[in-house]
Coordinates of C-alpha atoms in Angstrom, one line a residue:
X20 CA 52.6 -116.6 41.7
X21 CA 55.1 -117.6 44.5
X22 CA 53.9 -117.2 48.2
X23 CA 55.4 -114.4 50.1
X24 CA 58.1 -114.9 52.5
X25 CA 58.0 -114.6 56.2
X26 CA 60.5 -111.2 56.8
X27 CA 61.0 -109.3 59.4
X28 CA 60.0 -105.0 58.2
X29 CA 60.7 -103.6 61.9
X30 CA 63.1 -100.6 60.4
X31 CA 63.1 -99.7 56.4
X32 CA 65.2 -97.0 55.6
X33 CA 65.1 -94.7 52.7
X34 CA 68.6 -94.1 51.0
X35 CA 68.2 -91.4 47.7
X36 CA 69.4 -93.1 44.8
X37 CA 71.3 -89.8 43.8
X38 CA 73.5 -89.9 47.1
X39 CA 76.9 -91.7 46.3
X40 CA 78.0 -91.5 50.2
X41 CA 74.4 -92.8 51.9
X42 CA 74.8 -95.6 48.6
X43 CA 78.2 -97.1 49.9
X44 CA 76.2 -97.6 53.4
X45 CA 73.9 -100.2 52.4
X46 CA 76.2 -103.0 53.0
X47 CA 77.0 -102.2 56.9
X48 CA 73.2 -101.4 57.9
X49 CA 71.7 -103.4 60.5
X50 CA 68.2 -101.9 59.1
X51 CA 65.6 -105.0 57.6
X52 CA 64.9 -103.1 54.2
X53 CA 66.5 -100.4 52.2
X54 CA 64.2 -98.1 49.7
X55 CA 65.7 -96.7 47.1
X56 CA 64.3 -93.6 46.6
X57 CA 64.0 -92.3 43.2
X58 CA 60.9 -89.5 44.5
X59 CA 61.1 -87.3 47.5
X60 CA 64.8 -87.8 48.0
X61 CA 65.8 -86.7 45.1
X62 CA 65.8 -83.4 43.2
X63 CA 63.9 -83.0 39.5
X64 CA 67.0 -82.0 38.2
X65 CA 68.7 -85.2 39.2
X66 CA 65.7 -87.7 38.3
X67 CA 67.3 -89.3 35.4
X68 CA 70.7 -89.6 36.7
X69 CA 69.4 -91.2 40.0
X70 CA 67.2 -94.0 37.5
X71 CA 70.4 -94.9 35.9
X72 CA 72.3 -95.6 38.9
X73 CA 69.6 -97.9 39.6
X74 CA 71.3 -101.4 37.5
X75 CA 75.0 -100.9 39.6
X76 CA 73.0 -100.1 42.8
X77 CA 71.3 -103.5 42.3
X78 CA 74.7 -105.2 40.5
X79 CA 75.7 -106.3 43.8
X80 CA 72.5 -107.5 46.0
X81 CA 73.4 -111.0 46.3
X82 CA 75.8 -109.7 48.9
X83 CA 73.2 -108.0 51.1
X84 CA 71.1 -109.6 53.9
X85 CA 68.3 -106.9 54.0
X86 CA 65.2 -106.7 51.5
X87 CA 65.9 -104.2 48.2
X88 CA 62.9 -101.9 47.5
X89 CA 62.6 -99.0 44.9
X90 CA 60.4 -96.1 45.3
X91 CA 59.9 -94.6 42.1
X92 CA 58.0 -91.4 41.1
X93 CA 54.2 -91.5 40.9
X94 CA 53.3 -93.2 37.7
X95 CA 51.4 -89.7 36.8
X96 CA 54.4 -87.9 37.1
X97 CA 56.8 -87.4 33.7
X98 CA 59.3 -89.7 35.3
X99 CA 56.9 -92.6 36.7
X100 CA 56.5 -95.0 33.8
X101 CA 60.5 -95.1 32.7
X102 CA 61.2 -95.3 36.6
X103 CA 58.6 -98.8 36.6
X104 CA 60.6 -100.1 33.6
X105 CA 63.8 -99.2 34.9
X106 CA 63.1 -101.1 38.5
X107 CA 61.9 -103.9 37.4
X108 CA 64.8 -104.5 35.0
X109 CA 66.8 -104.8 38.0
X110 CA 64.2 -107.4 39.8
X111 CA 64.0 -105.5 43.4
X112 CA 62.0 -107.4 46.1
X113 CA 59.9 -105.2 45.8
X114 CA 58.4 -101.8 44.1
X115 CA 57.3 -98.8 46.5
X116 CA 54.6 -97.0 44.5
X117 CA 53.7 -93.3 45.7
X118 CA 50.4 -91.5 45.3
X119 CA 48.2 -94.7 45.3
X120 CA 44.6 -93.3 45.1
X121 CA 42.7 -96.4 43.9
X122 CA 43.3 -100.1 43.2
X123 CA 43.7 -99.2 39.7
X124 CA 47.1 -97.5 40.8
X125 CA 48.0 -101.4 41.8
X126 CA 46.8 -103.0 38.7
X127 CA 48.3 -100.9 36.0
X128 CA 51.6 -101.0 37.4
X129 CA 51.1 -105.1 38.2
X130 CA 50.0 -105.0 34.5
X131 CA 53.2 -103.7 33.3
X132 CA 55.3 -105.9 35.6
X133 CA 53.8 -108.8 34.0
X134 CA 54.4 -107.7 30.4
X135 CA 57.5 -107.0 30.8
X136 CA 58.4 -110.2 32.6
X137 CA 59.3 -109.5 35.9
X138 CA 59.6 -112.0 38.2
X139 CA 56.8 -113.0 40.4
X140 CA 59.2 -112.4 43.6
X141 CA 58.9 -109.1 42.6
X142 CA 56.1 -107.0 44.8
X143 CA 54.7 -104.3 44.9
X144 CA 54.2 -101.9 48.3
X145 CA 51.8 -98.8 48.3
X146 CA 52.0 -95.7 49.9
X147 CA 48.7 -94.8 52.0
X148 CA 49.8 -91.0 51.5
X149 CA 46.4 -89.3 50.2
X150 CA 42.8 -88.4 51.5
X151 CA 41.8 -90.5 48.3
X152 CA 43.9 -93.2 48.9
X153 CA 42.2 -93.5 52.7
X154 CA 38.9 -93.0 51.4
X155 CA 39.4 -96.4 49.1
X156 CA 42.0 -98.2 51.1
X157 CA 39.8 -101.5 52.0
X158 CA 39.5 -102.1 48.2
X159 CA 43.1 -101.4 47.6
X160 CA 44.0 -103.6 50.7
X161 CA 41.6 -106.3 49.4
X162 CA 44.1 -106.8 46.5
X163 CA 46.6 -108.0 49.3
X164 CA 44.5 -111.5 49.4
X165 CA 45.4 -111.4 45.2
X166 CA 48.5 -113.1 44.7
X167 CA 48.7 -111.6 40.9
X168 CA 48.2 -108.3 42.8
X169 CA 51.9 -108.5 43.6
X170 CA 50.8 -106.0 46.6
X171 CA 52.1 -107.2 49.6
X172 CA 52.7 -104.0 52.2
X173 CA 51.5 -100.6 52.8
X174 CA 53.7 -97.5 53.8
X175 CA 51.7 -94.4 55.8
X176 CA 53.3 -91.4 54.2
X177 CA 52.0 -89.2 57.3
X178 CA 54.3 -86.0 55.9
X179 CA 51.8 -86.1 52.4
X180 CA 48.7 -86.6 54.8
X181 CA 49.6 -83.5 56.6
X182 CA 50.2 -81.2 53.9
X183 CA 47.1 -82.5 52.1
X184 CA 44.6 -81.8 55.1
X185 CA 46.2 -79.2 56.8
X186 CA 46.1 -81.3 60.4
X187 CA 48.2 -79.9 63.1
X188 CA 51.1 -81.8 63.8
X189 CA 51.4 -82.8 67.9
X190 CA 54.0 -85.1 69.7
X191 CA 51.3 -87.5 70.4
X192 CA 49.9 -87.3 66.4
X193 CA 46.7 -87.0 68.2
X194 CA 45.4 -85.9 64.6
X195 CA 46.5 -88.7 62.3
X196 CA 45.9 -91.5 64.8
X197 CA 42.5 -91.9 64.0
X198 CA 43.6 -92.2 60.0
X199 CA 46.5 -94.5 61.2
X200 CA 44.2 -97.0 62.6
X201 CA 42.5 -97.3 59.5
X202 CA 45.4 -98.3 58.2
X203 CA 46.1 -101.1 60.3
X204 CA 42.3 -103.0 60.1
X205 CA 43.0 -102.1 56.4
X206 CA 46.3 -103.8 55.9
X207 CA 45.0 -106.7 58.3
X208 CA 41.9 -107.4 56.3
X209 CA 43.9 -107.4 53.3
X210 CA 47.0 -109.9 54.8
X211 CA 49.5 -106.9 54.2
X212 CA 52.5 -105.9 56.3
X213 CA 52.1 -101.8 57.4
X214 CA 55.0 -99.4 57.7
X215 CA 54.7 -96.4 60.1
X216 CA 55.6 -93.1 58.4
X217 CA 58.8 -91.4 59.1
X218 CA 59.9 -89.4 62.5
X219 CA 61.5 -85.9 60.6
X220 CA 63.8 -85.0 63.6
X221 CA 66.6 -87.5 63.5
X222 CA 68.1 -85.4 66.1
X223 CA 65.5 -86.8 69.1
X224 CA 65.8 -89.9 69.5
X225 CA 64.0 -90.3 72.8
X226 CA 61.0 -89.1 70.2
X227 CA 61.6 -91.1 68.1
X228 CA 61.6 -94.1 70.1
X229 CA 58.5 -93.2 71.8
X230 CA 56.9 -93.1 68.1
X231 CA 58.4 -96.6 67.7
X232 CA 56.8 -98.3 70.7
X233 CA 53.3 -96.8 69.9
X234 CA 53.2 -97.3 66.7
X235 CA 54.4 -101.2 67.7
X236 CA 51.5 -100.8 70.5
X237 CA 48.8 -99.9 67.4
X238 CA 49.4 -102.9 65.5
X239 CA 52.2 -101.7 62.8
X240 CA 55.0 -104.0 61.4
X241 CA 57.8 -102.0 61.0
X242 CA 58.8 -97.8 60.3
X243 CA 60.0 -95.8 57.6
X244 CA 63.2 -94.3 58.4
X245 CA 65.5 -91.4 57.4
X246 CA 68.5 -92.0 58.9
X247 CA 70.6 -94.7 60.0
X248 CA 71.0 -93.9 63.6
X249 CA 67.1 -94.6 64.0
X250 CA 68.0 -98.4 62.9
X251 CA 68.9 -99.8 66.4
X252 CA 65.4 -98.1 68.1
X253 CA 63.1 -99.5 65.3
X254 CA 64.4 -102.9 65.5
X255 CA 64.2 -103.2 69.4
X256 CA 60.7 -102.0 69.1
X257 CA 58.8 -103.5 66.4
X258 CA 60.9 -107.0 68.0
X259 CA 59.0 -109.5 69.7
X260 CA 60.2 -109.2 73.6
X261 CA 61.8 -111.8 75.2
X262 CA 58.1 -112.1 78.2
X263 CA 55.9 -112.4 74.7
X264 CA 58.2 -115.0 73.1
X265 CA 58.5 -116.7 76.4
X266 CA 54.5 -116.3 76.8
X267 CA 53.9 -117.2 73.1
X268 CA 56.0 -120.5 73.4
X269 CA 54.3 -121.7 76.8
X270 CA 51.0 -121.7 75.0
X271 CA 51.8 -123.3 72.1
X272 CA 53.4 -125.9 74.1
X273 CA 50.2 -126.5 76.4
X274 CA 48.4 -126.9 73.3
X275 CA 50.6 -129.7 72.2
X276 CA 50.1 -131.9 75.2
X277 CA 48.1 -134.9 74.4
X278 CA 45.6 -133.9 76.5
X279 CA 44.7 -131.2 74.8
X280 CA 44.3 -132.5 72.0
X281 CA 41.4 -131.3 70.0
X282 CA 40.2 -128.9 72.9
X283 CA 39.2 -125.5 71.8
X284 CA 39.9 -123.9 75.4
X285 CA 42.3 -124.9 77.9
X286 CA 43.7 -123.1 81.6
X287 CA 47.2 -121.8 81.5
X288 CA 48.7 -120.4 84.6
X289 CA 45.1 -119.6 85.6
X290 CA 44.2 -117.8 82.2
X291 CA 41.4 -119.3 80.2
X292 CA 43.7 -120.1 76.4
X293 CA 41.9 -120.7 73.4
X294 CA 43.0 -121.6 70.1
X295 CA 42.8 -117.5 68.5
X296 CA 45.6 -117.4 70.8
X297 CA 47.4 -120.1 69.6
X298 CA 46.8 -118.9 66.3
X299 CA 48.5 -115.5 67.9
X300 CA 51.7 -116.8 69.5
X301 CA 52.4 -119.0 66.6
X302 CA 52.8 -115.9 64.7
X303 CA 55.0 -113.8 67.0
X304 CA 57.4 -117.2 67.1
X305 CA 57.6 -117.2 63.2
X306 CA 58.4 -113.3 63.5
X307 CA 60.7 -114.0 66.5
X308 CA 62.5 -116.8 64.3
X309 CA 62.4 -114.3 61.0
X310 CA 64.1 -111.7 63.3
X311 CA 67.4 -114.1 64.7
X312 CA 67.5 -115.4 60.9

């Protein structure tokens, strides 16, 4: 199995495959990923219409900068299984599997990837939507450090999590933080990227960017969106500022110096450094360089 890229996931926005207008779009969004939604988006009446559209959706990728995701329907649905076949045909970057409850979810669908050839570049990402699914999320993130897994990102689907508890829903999400945390040590133990789940009132934007910056502040790599005018906030916030990138460079810099060669501590600008910070900046420069590429 290849090694997964370095990309940026600051703002991934879902597009219904059955709307012709949202569609024509993709081309001009600033947004780092696009999901094709073949699930919530789109009405049971229009499921199999939406899955063909799926091979001229795709006809034309080579032109587009941002990643290519399909969400299909859950594979225990009437619709999953041909939705699987049909994506993979059209060698996405990646699969966005709903209703995840167990690793199993991940394997059978990795199982039928391979047997039907699909490409190795193409991964899988798993929504975190369902009390099960939280319940036996460290041994579905596990599969993260799996190449064969294919899994390489998990997706909060906080609306699901709601309607499946019955927790009130706050400005703050005082109620879902505590499950939302869990899904960042998760996704970090496993080496996956983690998607916040989507702000419903497109409308506020002052709302949604204060969801943006916490959700950056809690660890997160990126948010599920629903409309294209929440692009621009997502991608200043889940960005690395110009103080850390200036910060992250002057300590990879002092560690470089011959005479620190070797040392597991040094002093910068009065701050004891150590090398777990080194190990830190060097990653916010590689997602500061995948951001400007």
């Amino acid at each position: 199995m290849t090694a997964e890229p370095s990309r940026p996931r600051r703002s991934v926005l879902y597009v219904p495959a059955s709307n012709d207008k949202a569609l024509a779009k993709i081309r001009s969004l600033a947004c780092d990923a696009v999901v094709i939604d073949l699930e919530d988006a789109v009405a049971p009446t229009d499921k199999l219409s939406a899955r063909e559209k799926l091979a001229r959706i795709f006809a034309g990728r080579s032109n587009r900068r941002c990643e290519m995701v399909v969400r299909i329907n859950a594979l225990s649905s009437e619709w999953g299984a041909d939705d699987l076949l049909a994506a993979a045909k059209c060698a996405p970057d990646a699969i966005l599997l709903p209703k995840v409850d167990t690793p199993r979810d991940i394997l059978e669908a990795g199982d039928v990837l391979d047997e039907n050839f699909a490409p190795d570049e193409v991964k899988l990402w798993a929504m975190m939507e369902t009390p099960k699914a939280l319940l036996n999320i460290g041994p579905i993130a596990e599969l993260g450090r799996d190449p064969a897994s294919r899994l390489v990102c998990f997706v909060a689907g906080t609306n699901d999590l709601v309607k499946d508890t019955g927790i009130l829903t706050t400005p703050d999400r005082r109620y879902l933080v505590p499950w939302l945390m869990q899904m960042v040590l998760a996704a970090r133990a496993g080496s996956l990227d983690l998607l916040d789940g989507v702000f419903n009132d497109f409308s506020d934007m002052d709302g949604f960017a204060r969801e943006c910056t916490e959700a950056a502040a809690m660890g997160f790599d990126g948010k599920s969106l629903i409309h294209p005018a929440q692009i621009e906030a997502a991608n200043r916030a889940f960005a690395p500022s110009p103080e850390a990138i200036a910060e992250a460079g002057a300590i990879k810099d002092a560690f470089a110096l011959a005479e620190n060669t070797g040392k597991a501590v040094i002093a910068l600008n009065g701050k004891m450094v150590e090398r777990l910070h080194l190990a830190q900046a060097e990653k916010l420069l590689a997602k500061a360089a995948a951001v400007r590429a």
